[in-house]
Amino acid sequence: MLSDDTIATLEQHAAACDAARAALEDALDTAEQSGALDDDTLRPVAAALKEWRDAQQGFMDAVAASEAPDVPMAALLLKQTADVDVSNARRGLPGASVDNADQPFDIDMTGMRGQALTTAAMDVLPTLDA
């Protein structure tokens, strides 16, 4: 069983992952509509990836510090005890990998969306981490 403090911490990180996913979807929609791969388009994509990755790392660190033996068990316990879906906290992110992220990345990466995501992950994200 997870303590109330652990549940609250994991919920906080899961919610941050969900918000970052929404921001990434919005940024990719904007990139698709603009048809441009310039700084104004790529920076929000990279920023959303960074936010998601950082929240995901916080989630993984909280699991490691918790009573749960591993990420899948923590996810199951959260779902059962608090009805929290942590799918986005467990998704593998292109260009921003986090250990133990074991769920598939399920965002549409066709056309301009994929180009923006790939370019932002490879060219812009590293500059945000510098």
Short mmCIF file of N, CA and C in Angstrom, two decimals:
data_model
loop_
_atom_site.label_atom_id
_atom_site.label_comp_id
_atom_site.label_asym_id
_atom_site.label_seq_id
_atom_site.Cartn_x
_atom_site.Cartn_y
_atom_site.Cartn_z
N MET A 1 0.84 -1.18 0.00
CA MET A 1 0.00 0.00 0.00
C MET A 1 0.89 1.25 0.00
N LEU A 2 0.43 2.27 -0.66
CA LEU A 2 1.17 3.53 -0.72
C LEU A 2 0.65 4.48 0.34
N SER A 3 1.55 5.22 0.94
CA SER A 3 1.14 6.21 1.94
C SER A 3 0.40 7.36 1.25
N ASP A 4 -0.36 8.11 2.03
CA ASP A 4 -1.09 9.26 1.48
C ASP A 4 -0.14 10.29 0.88
N ASP A 5 1.01 10.49 1.53
CA ASP A 5 2.00 11.45 1.00
C ASP A 5 2.56 10.97 -0.34
N THR A 6 2.84 9.69 -0.44
CA THR A 6 3.35 9.14 -1.69
C THR A 6 2.32 9.27 -2.80
N ILE A 7 1.07 8.93 -2.47
CA ILE A 7 0.00 9.05 -3.46
C ILE A 7 -0.11 10.49 -3.94
N ALA A 8 -0.07 11.44 -3.04
CA ALA A 8 -0.19 12.86 -3.41
C ALA A 8 0.98 13.28 -4.31
N THR A 9 2.18 12.84 -3.98
CA THR A 9 3.35 13.19 -4.79
C THR A 9 3.26 12.57 -6.18
N LEU A 10 2.89 11.30 -6.24
CA LEU A 10 2.76 10.64 -7.54
C LEU A 10 1.65 11.26 -8.37
N GLU A 11 0.55 11.61 -7.72
CA GLU A 11 -0.55 12.28 -8.43
C GLU A 11 -0.10 13.62 -9.01
N GLN A 12 0.68 14.36 -8.24
CA GLN A 12 1.18 15.66 -8.68
C GLN A 12 2.04 15.49 -9.94
N HIS A 13 2.94 14.52 -9.93
CA HIS A 13 3.80 14.30 -11.09
C HIS A 13 3.00 13.78 -12.29
N ALA A 14 2.03 12.91 -12.04
CA ALA A 14 1.20 12.40 -13.12
C ALA A 14 0.39 13.53 -13.76
N ALA A 15 -0.14 14.42 -12.94
CA ALA A 15 -0.90 15.56 -13.46
C ALA A 15 0.00 16.48 -14.28
N ALA A 16 1.24 16.66 -13.84
CA ALA A 16 2.19 17.49 -14.60
C ALA A 16 2.50 16.84 -15.95
N CYS A 17 2.59 15.52 -15.98
CA CYS A 17 2.81 14.81 -17.25
C CYS A 17 1.61 15.00 -18.17
N ASP A 18 0.41 14.92 -17.62
CA ASP A 18 -0.80 15.12 -18.42
C ASP A 18 -0.85 16.54 -19.00
N ALA A 19 -0.49 17.52 -18.18
CA ALA A 19 -0.49 18.92 -18.64
C ALA A 19 0.57 19.13 -19.73
N ALA A 20 1.73 18.52 -19.56
CA ALA A 20 2.79 18.64 -20.56
C ALA A 20 2.39 17.96 -21.87
N ARG A 21 1.69 16.85 -21.77
CA ARG A 21 1.21 16.19 -22.99
C ARG A 21 0.24 17.11 -23.72
N ALA A 22 -0.67 17.74 -22.99
CA ALA A 22 -1.62 18.66 -23.61
C ALA A 22 -0.89 19.82 -24.27
N ALA A 23 0.14 20.34 -23.61
CA ALA A 23 0.93 21.43 -24.19
C ALA A 23 1.66 20.97 -25.45
N LEU A 24 2.16 19.74 -25.44
CA LEU A 24 2.84 19.20 -26.62
C LEU A 24 1.86 19.03 -27.77
N GLU A 25 0.69 18.50 -27.49
CA GLU A 25 -0.34 18.35 -28.53
C GLU A 25 -0.67 19.71 -29.14
N ASP A 26 -0.84 20.72 -28.29
CA ASP A 26 -1.15 22.08 -28.78
C ASP A 26 -0.01 22.62 -29.64
N ALA A 27 1.22 22.43 -29.18
CA ALA A 27 2.38 22.93 -29.93
C ALA A 27 2.51 22.21 -31.28
N LEU A 28 2.23 20.92 -31.29
CA LEU A 28 2.30 20.18 -32.56
C LEU A 28 1.18 20.58 -33.49
N ASP A 29 0.00 20.85 -32.96
CA ASP A 29 -1.10 21.36 -33.79
C ASP A 29 -0.73 22.70 -34.41
N THR A 30 -0.12 23.56 -33.62
CA THR A 30 0.32 24.87 -34.12
C THR A 30 1.36 24.70 -35.22
N ALA A 31 2.30 23.79 -35.01
CA ALA A 31 3.33 23.53 -36.02
C ALA A 31 2.69 23.03 -37.31
N GLU A 32 1.74 22.15 -37.18
CA GLU A 32 1.07 21.60 -38.36
C GLU A 32 0.32 22.70 -39.11
N GLN A 33 -0.34 23.56 -38.38
CA GLN A 33 -1.10 24.64 -39.01
C GLN A 33 -0.19 25.68 -39.66
N SER A 34 0.93 25.96 -39.02
CA SER A 34 1.82 27.00 -39.56
C SER A 34 2.63 26.48 -40.75
N GLY A 35 2.94 25.19 -40.73
CA GLY A 35 3.74 24.63 -41.82
C GLY A 35 5.19 25.07 -41.78
N ALA A 36 5.62 25.66 -40.68
CA ALA A 36 6.99 26.18 -40.57
C ALA A 36 7.75 25.45 -39.47
N LEU A 37 9.03 25.31 -39.67
CA LEU A 37 9.91 24.73 -38.65
C LEU A 37 10.89 25.79 -38.17
N ASP A 38 10.34 26.89 -37.67
CA ASP A 38 11.18 27.98 -37.18
C ASP A 38 11.18 27.97 -35.64
N ASP A 39 11.94 28.89 -35.06
CA ASP A 39 12.09 28.93 -33.61
C ASP A 39 10.75 29.14 -32.91
N ASP A 40 9.88 29.94 -33.48
CA ASP A 40 8.57 30.20 -32.87
C ASP A 40 7.72 28.94 -32.82
N THR A 41 7.94 28.03 -33.73
CA THR A 41 7.18 26.78 -33.78
C THR A 41 7.87 25.69 -32.96
N LEU A 42 9.18 25.60 -33.07
CA LEU A 42 9.91 24.50 -32.45
C LEU A 42 10.14 24.67 -30.96
N ARG A 43 10.33 25.89 -30.51
CA ARG A 43 10.61 26.11 -29.08
C ARG A 43 9.47 25.61 -28.18
N PRO A 44 8.19 25.89 -28.50
CA PRO A 44 7.12 25.36 -27.64
C PRO A 44 7.05 23.83 -27.65
N VAL A 45 7.39 23.21 -28.77
CA VAL A 45 7.41 21.74 -28.83
C VAL A 45 8.50 21.23 -27.89
N ALA A 46 9.68 21.79 -28.00
CA ALA A 46 10.80 21.36 -27.14
C ALA A 46 10.51 21.65 -25.67
N ALA A 47 9.91 22.79 -25.38
CA ALA A 47 9.59 23.13 -23.99
C ALA A 47 8.60 22.14 -23.40
N ALA A 48 7.61 21.74 -24.18
CA ALA A 48 6.63 20.77 -23.70
C ALA A 48 7.29 19.41 -23.48
N LEU A 49 8.18 19.01 -24.38
CA LEU A 49 8.93 17.76 -24.18
C LEU A 49 9.75 17.81 -22.90
N LYS A 50 10.41 18.94 -22.68
CA LYS A 50 11.22 19.11 -21.46
C LYS A 50 10.35 19.03 -20.21
N GLU A 51 9.22 19.71 -20.21
CA GLU A 51 8.33 19.68 -19.05
C GLU A 51 7.83 18.25 -18.80
N TRP A 52 7.46 17.56 -19.87
CA TRP A 52 6.98 16.19 -19.72
C TRP A 52 8.08 15.30 -19.18
N ARG A 53 9.27 15.41 -19.77
CA ARG A 53 10.40 14.59 -19.31
C ARG A 53 10.71 14.85 -17.85
N ASP A 54 10.74 16.12 -17.46
CA ASP A 54 11.08 16.46 -16.08
C ASP A 54 10.02 15.97 -15.09
N ALA A 55 8.75 16.09 -15.47
CA ALA A 55 7.67 15.58 -14.62
C ALA A 55 7.73 14.06 -14.55
N GLN A 56 8.04 13.43 -15.67
CA GLN A 56 8.16 11.98 -15.71
C GLN A 56 9.32 11.52 -14.82
N GLN A 57 10.43 12.24 -14.87
CA GLN A 57 11.56 11.87 -14.01
C GLN A 57 11.18 12.04 -12.54
N GLY A 58 10.43 13.08 -12.22
CA GLY A 58 9.94 13.26 -10.85
C GLY A 58 9.06 12.10 -10.42
N PHE A 59 8.21 11.64 -11.33
CA PHE A 59 7.35 10.50 -11.03
C PHE A 59 8.20 9.26 -10.76
N MET A 60 9.17 9.00 -11.62
CA MET A 60 10.02 7.81 -11.46
C MET A 60 10.82 7.89 -10.17
N ASP A 61 11.32 9.07 -9.84
CA ASP A 61 12.07 9.24 -8.59
C ASP A 61 11.16 9.01 -7.38
N ALA A 62 9.92 9.48 -7.46
CA ALA A 62 8.97 9.29 -6.36
C ALA A 62 8.63 7.81 -6.21
N VAL A 63 8.50 7.09 -7.32
CA VAL A 63 8.26 5.64 -7.24
C VAL A 63 9.44 4.96 -6.56
N ALA A 64 10.65 5.33 -6.96
CA ALA A 64 11.85 4.72 -6.39
C ALA A 64 11.94 4.95 -4.87
N ALA A 65 11.44 6.11 -4.42
CA ALA A 65 11.49 6.44 -3.00
C ALA A 65 10.27 5.90 -2.23
N SER A 66 9.34 5.29 -2.94
CA SER A 66 8.10 4.83 -2.31
C SER A 66 8.19 3.39 -1.82
N GLU A 67 7.06 2.94 -1.32
CA GLU A 67 6.95 1.57 -0.84
C GLU A 67 6.70 0.59 -1.99
N ALA A 68 6.42 1.09 -3.18
CA ALA A 68 6.13 0.23 -4.33
C ALA A 68 7.41 -0.42 -4.84
N PRO A 69 7.32 -1.69 -5.24
CA PRO A 69 8.53 -2.37 -5.71
C PRO A 69 8.99 -1.92 -7.10
N ASP A 70 8.06 -1.40 -7.93
CA ASP A 70 8.43 -0.97 -9.26
C ASP A 70 7.34 -0.06 -9.83
N VAL A 71 7.60 0.48 -11.01
CA VAL A 71 6.68 1.42 -11.64
C VAL A 71 5.33 0.78 -11.98
N PRO A 72 5.31 -0.40 -12.60
CA PRO A 72 4.00 -1.00 -12.90
C PRO A 72 3.14 -1.23 -11.65
N MET A 73 3.77 -1.64 -10.56
CA MET A 73 3.01 -1.86 -9.33
C MET A 73 2.52 -0.53 -8.75
N ALA A 74 3.35 0.49 -8.80
CA ALA A 74 2.92 1.82 -8.33
C ALA A 74 1.73 2.31 -9.16
N ALA A 75 1.79 2.10 -10.47
CA ALA A 75 0.69 2.50 -11.35
C ALA A 75 -0.59 1.76 -10.99
N LEU A 76 -0.46 0.48 -10.76
CA LEU A 76 -1.63 -0.33 -10.38
C LEU A 76 -2.21 0.13 -9.05
N LEU A 77 -1.36 0.35 -8.07
CA LEU A 77 -1.83 0.81 -6.76
C LEU A 77 -2.50 2.17 -6.85
N LEU A 78 -1.93 3.07 -7.65
CA LEU A 78 -2.55 4.40 -7.83
C LEU A 78 -3.91 4.28 -8.48
N LYS A 79 -4.02 3.43 -9.46
CA LYS A 79 -5.30 3.24 -10.15
C LYS A 79 -6.35 2.67 -9.20
N GLN A 80 -5.94 1.70 -8.38
CA GLN A 80 -6.87 1.05 -7.47
C GLN A 80 -7.25 1.92 -6.29
N THR A 81 -6.29 2.63 -5.73
CA THR A 81 -6.57 3.38 -4.50
C THR A 81 -7.04 4.81 -4.74
N ALA A 82 -6.59 5.43 -5.84
CA ALA A 82 -6.92 6.84 -6.05
C ALA A 82 -7.55 7.09 -7.43
N ASP A 83 -7.76 6.04 -8.21
CA ASP A 83 -8.31 6.15 -9.55
C ASP A 83 -7.53 7.14 -10.42
N VAL A 84 -6.20 7.05 -10.32
CA VAL A 84 -5.30 7.92 -11.07
C VAL A 84 -4.67 7.11 -12.21
N ASP A 85 -4.82 7.63 -13.42
CA ASP A 85 -4.19 7.01 -14.59
C ASP A 85 -2.83 7.68 -14.80
N VAL A 86 -1.79 6.89 -14.76
CA VAL A 86 -0.43 7.43 -14.89
C VAL A 86 0.20 7.07 -16.23
N SER A 87 -0.63 6.82 -17.23
CA SER A 87 -0.11 6.43 -18.54
C SER A 87 0.88 7.43 -19.09
N ASN A 88 0.59 8.71 -19.01
CA ASN A 88 1.50 9.71 -19.57
C ASN A 88 2.80 9.79 -18.78
N ALA A 89 2.77 9.44 -17.51
CA ALA A 89 3.99 9.42 -16.71
C ALA A 89 4.88 8.24 -17.10
N ARG A 90 4.31 7.27 -17.81
CA ARG A 90 5.05 6.06 -18.17
C ARG A 90 5.39 5.97 -19.65
N ARG A 91 5.01 6.95 -20.44
CA ARG A 91 5.25 6.90 -21.89
C ARG A 91 6.69 7.22 -22.23
N GLY A 92 7.24 6.46 -23.18
CA GLY A 92 8.56 6.77 -23.70
C GLY A 92 8.47 8.02 -24.58
N LEU A 93 9.34 8.96 -24.36
CA LEU A 93 9.31 10.22 -25.11
C LEU A 93 10.44 10.26 -26.12
N PRO A 94 10.14 10.54 -27.37
CA PRO A 94 11.20 10.62 -28.37
C PRO A 94 12.18 11.76 -28.06
N GLY A 95 13.44 11.43 -27.98
CA GLY A 95 14.46 12.43 -27.74
C GLY A 95 14.58 12.89 -26.30
N ALA A 96 13.76 12.32 -25.41
CA ALA A 96 13.78 12.74 -24.01
C ALA A 96 13.49 11.53 -23.12
N SER A 97 14.28 10.49 -23.27
CA SER A 97 13.98 9.24 -22.57
C SER A 97 14.24 9.33 -21.07
N VAL A 98 13.43 8.59 -20.34
CA VAL A 98 13.53 8.47 -18.90
C VAL A 98 13.50 6.98 -18.57
N ASP A 99 14.40 6.53 -17.72
CA ASP A 99 14.42 5.12 -17.34
C ASP A 99 13.08 4.71 -16.75
N ASN A 100 12.64 3.52 -17.09
CA ASN A 100 11.40 2.89 -16.64
C ASN A 100 10.15 3.42 -17.33
N ALA A 101 10.30 4.27 -18.32
CA ALA A 101 9.15 4.68 -19.13
C ALA A 101 8.91 3.56 -20.12
N ASP A 102 7.89 2.77 -19.83
CA ASP A 102 7.72 1.51 -20.55
C ASP A 102 6.45 1.44 -21.41
N GLN A 103 5.76 2.54 -21.56
CA GLN A 103 4.54 2.57 -22.37
C GLN A 103 4.85 3.23 -23.71
N PRO A 104 4.13 2.84 -24.75
CA PRO A 104 4.41 3.43 -26.07
C PRO A 104 3.99 4.90 -26.16
N PHE A 105 4.73 5.64 -26.94
CA PHE A 105 4.42 7.04 -27.24
C PHE A 105 3.29 7.03 -28.26
N ASP A 106 2.15 7.58 -27.92
CA ASP A 106 0.97 7.43 -28.77
C ASP A 106 0.44 8.75 -29.35
N ILE A 107 1.34 9.67 -29.62
CA ILE A 107 0.94 10.94 -30.22
C ILE A 107 1.15 10.85 -31.73
N ASP A 108 0.21 11.40 -32.47
CA ASP A 108 0.30 11.42 -33.93
C ASP A 108 1.56 12.16 -34.36
N MET A 109 2.42 11.44 -35.08
CA MET A 109 3.67 12.03 -35.54
C MET A 109 3.75 12.03 -37.06
N THR A 110 2.63 12.12 -37.72
CA THR A 110 2.64 12.14 -39.17
C THR A 110 2.87 13.55 -39.68
N GLY A 111 3.42 13.64 -40.87
CA GLY A 111 3.57 14.92 -41.55
C GLY A 111 4.37 15.95 -40.77
N MET A 112 3.87 17.16 -40.77
CA MET A 112 4.55 18.29 -40.13
C MET A 112 4.68 18.08 -38.62
N ARG A 113 3.71 17.41 -38.01
CA ARG A 113 3.79 17.13 -36.56
C ARG A 113 5.05 16.32 -36.25
N GLY A 114 5.29 15.28 -37.03
CA GLY A 114 6.47 14.45 -36.82
C GLY A 114 7.76 15.20 -37.08
N GLN A 115 7.76 16.00 -38.13
CA GLN A 115 8.96 16.80 -38.43
C GLN A 115 9.24 17.78 -37.30
N ALA A 116 8.20 18.44 -36.80
CA ALA A 116 8.39 19.40 -35.72
C ALA A 116 8.88 18.71 -34.45
N LEU A 117 8.30 17.56 -34.14
CA LEU A 117 8.70 16.83 -32.94
C LEU A 117 10.15 16.37 -33.04
N THR A 118 10.50 15.79 -34.17
CA THR A 118 11.86 15.29 -34.36
C THR A 118 12.89 16.42 -34.33
N THR A 119 12.60 17.50 -35.04
CA THR A 119 13.53 18.63 -35.09
C THR A 119 13.66 19.28 -33.72
N ALA A 120 12.55 19.45 -33.04
CA ALA A 120 12.59 20.06 -31.70
C ALA A 120 13.37 19.18 -30.72
N ALA A 121 13.13 17.87 -30.77
CA ALA A 121 13.82 16.96 -29.85
C ALA A 121 15.31 16.92 -30.11
N MET A 122 15.70 16.96 -31.38
CA MET A 122 17.11 16.83 -31.71
C MET A 122 17.89 18.14 -31.65
N ASP A 123 17.24 19.23 -32.08
CA ASP A 123 17.96 20.50 -32.23
C ASP A 123 17.68 21.52 -31.12
N VAL A 124 16.46 21.55 -30.61
CA VAL A 124 16.10 22.61 -29.65
C VAL A 124 16.15 22.13 -28.21
N LEU A 125 15.66 20.93 -27.94
CA LEU A 125 15.66 20.41 -26.57
C LEU A 125 17.04 20.45 -25.91
N PRO A 126 18.10 20.04 -26.60
CA PRO A 126 19.42 20.11 -25.96
C PRO A 126 19.81 21.54 -25.55
N THR A 127 19.35 22.55 -26.28
CA THR A 127 19.69 23.92 -25.90
C THR A 127 18.91 24.36 -24.66
N LEU A 128 17.75 23.77 -24.43
CA LEU A 128 16.98 24.11 -23.22
C LEU A 128 17.61 23.50 -21.99
N ASP A 129 18.34 22.41 -22.16
CA ASP A 129 18.99 21.74 -21.05
C ASP A 129 20.36 22.33 -20.73
N ALA A 130 20.87 23.14 -21.64
CA ALA A 130 22.23 23.69 -21.45
C ALA A 130 22.28 24.72 -20.35
#
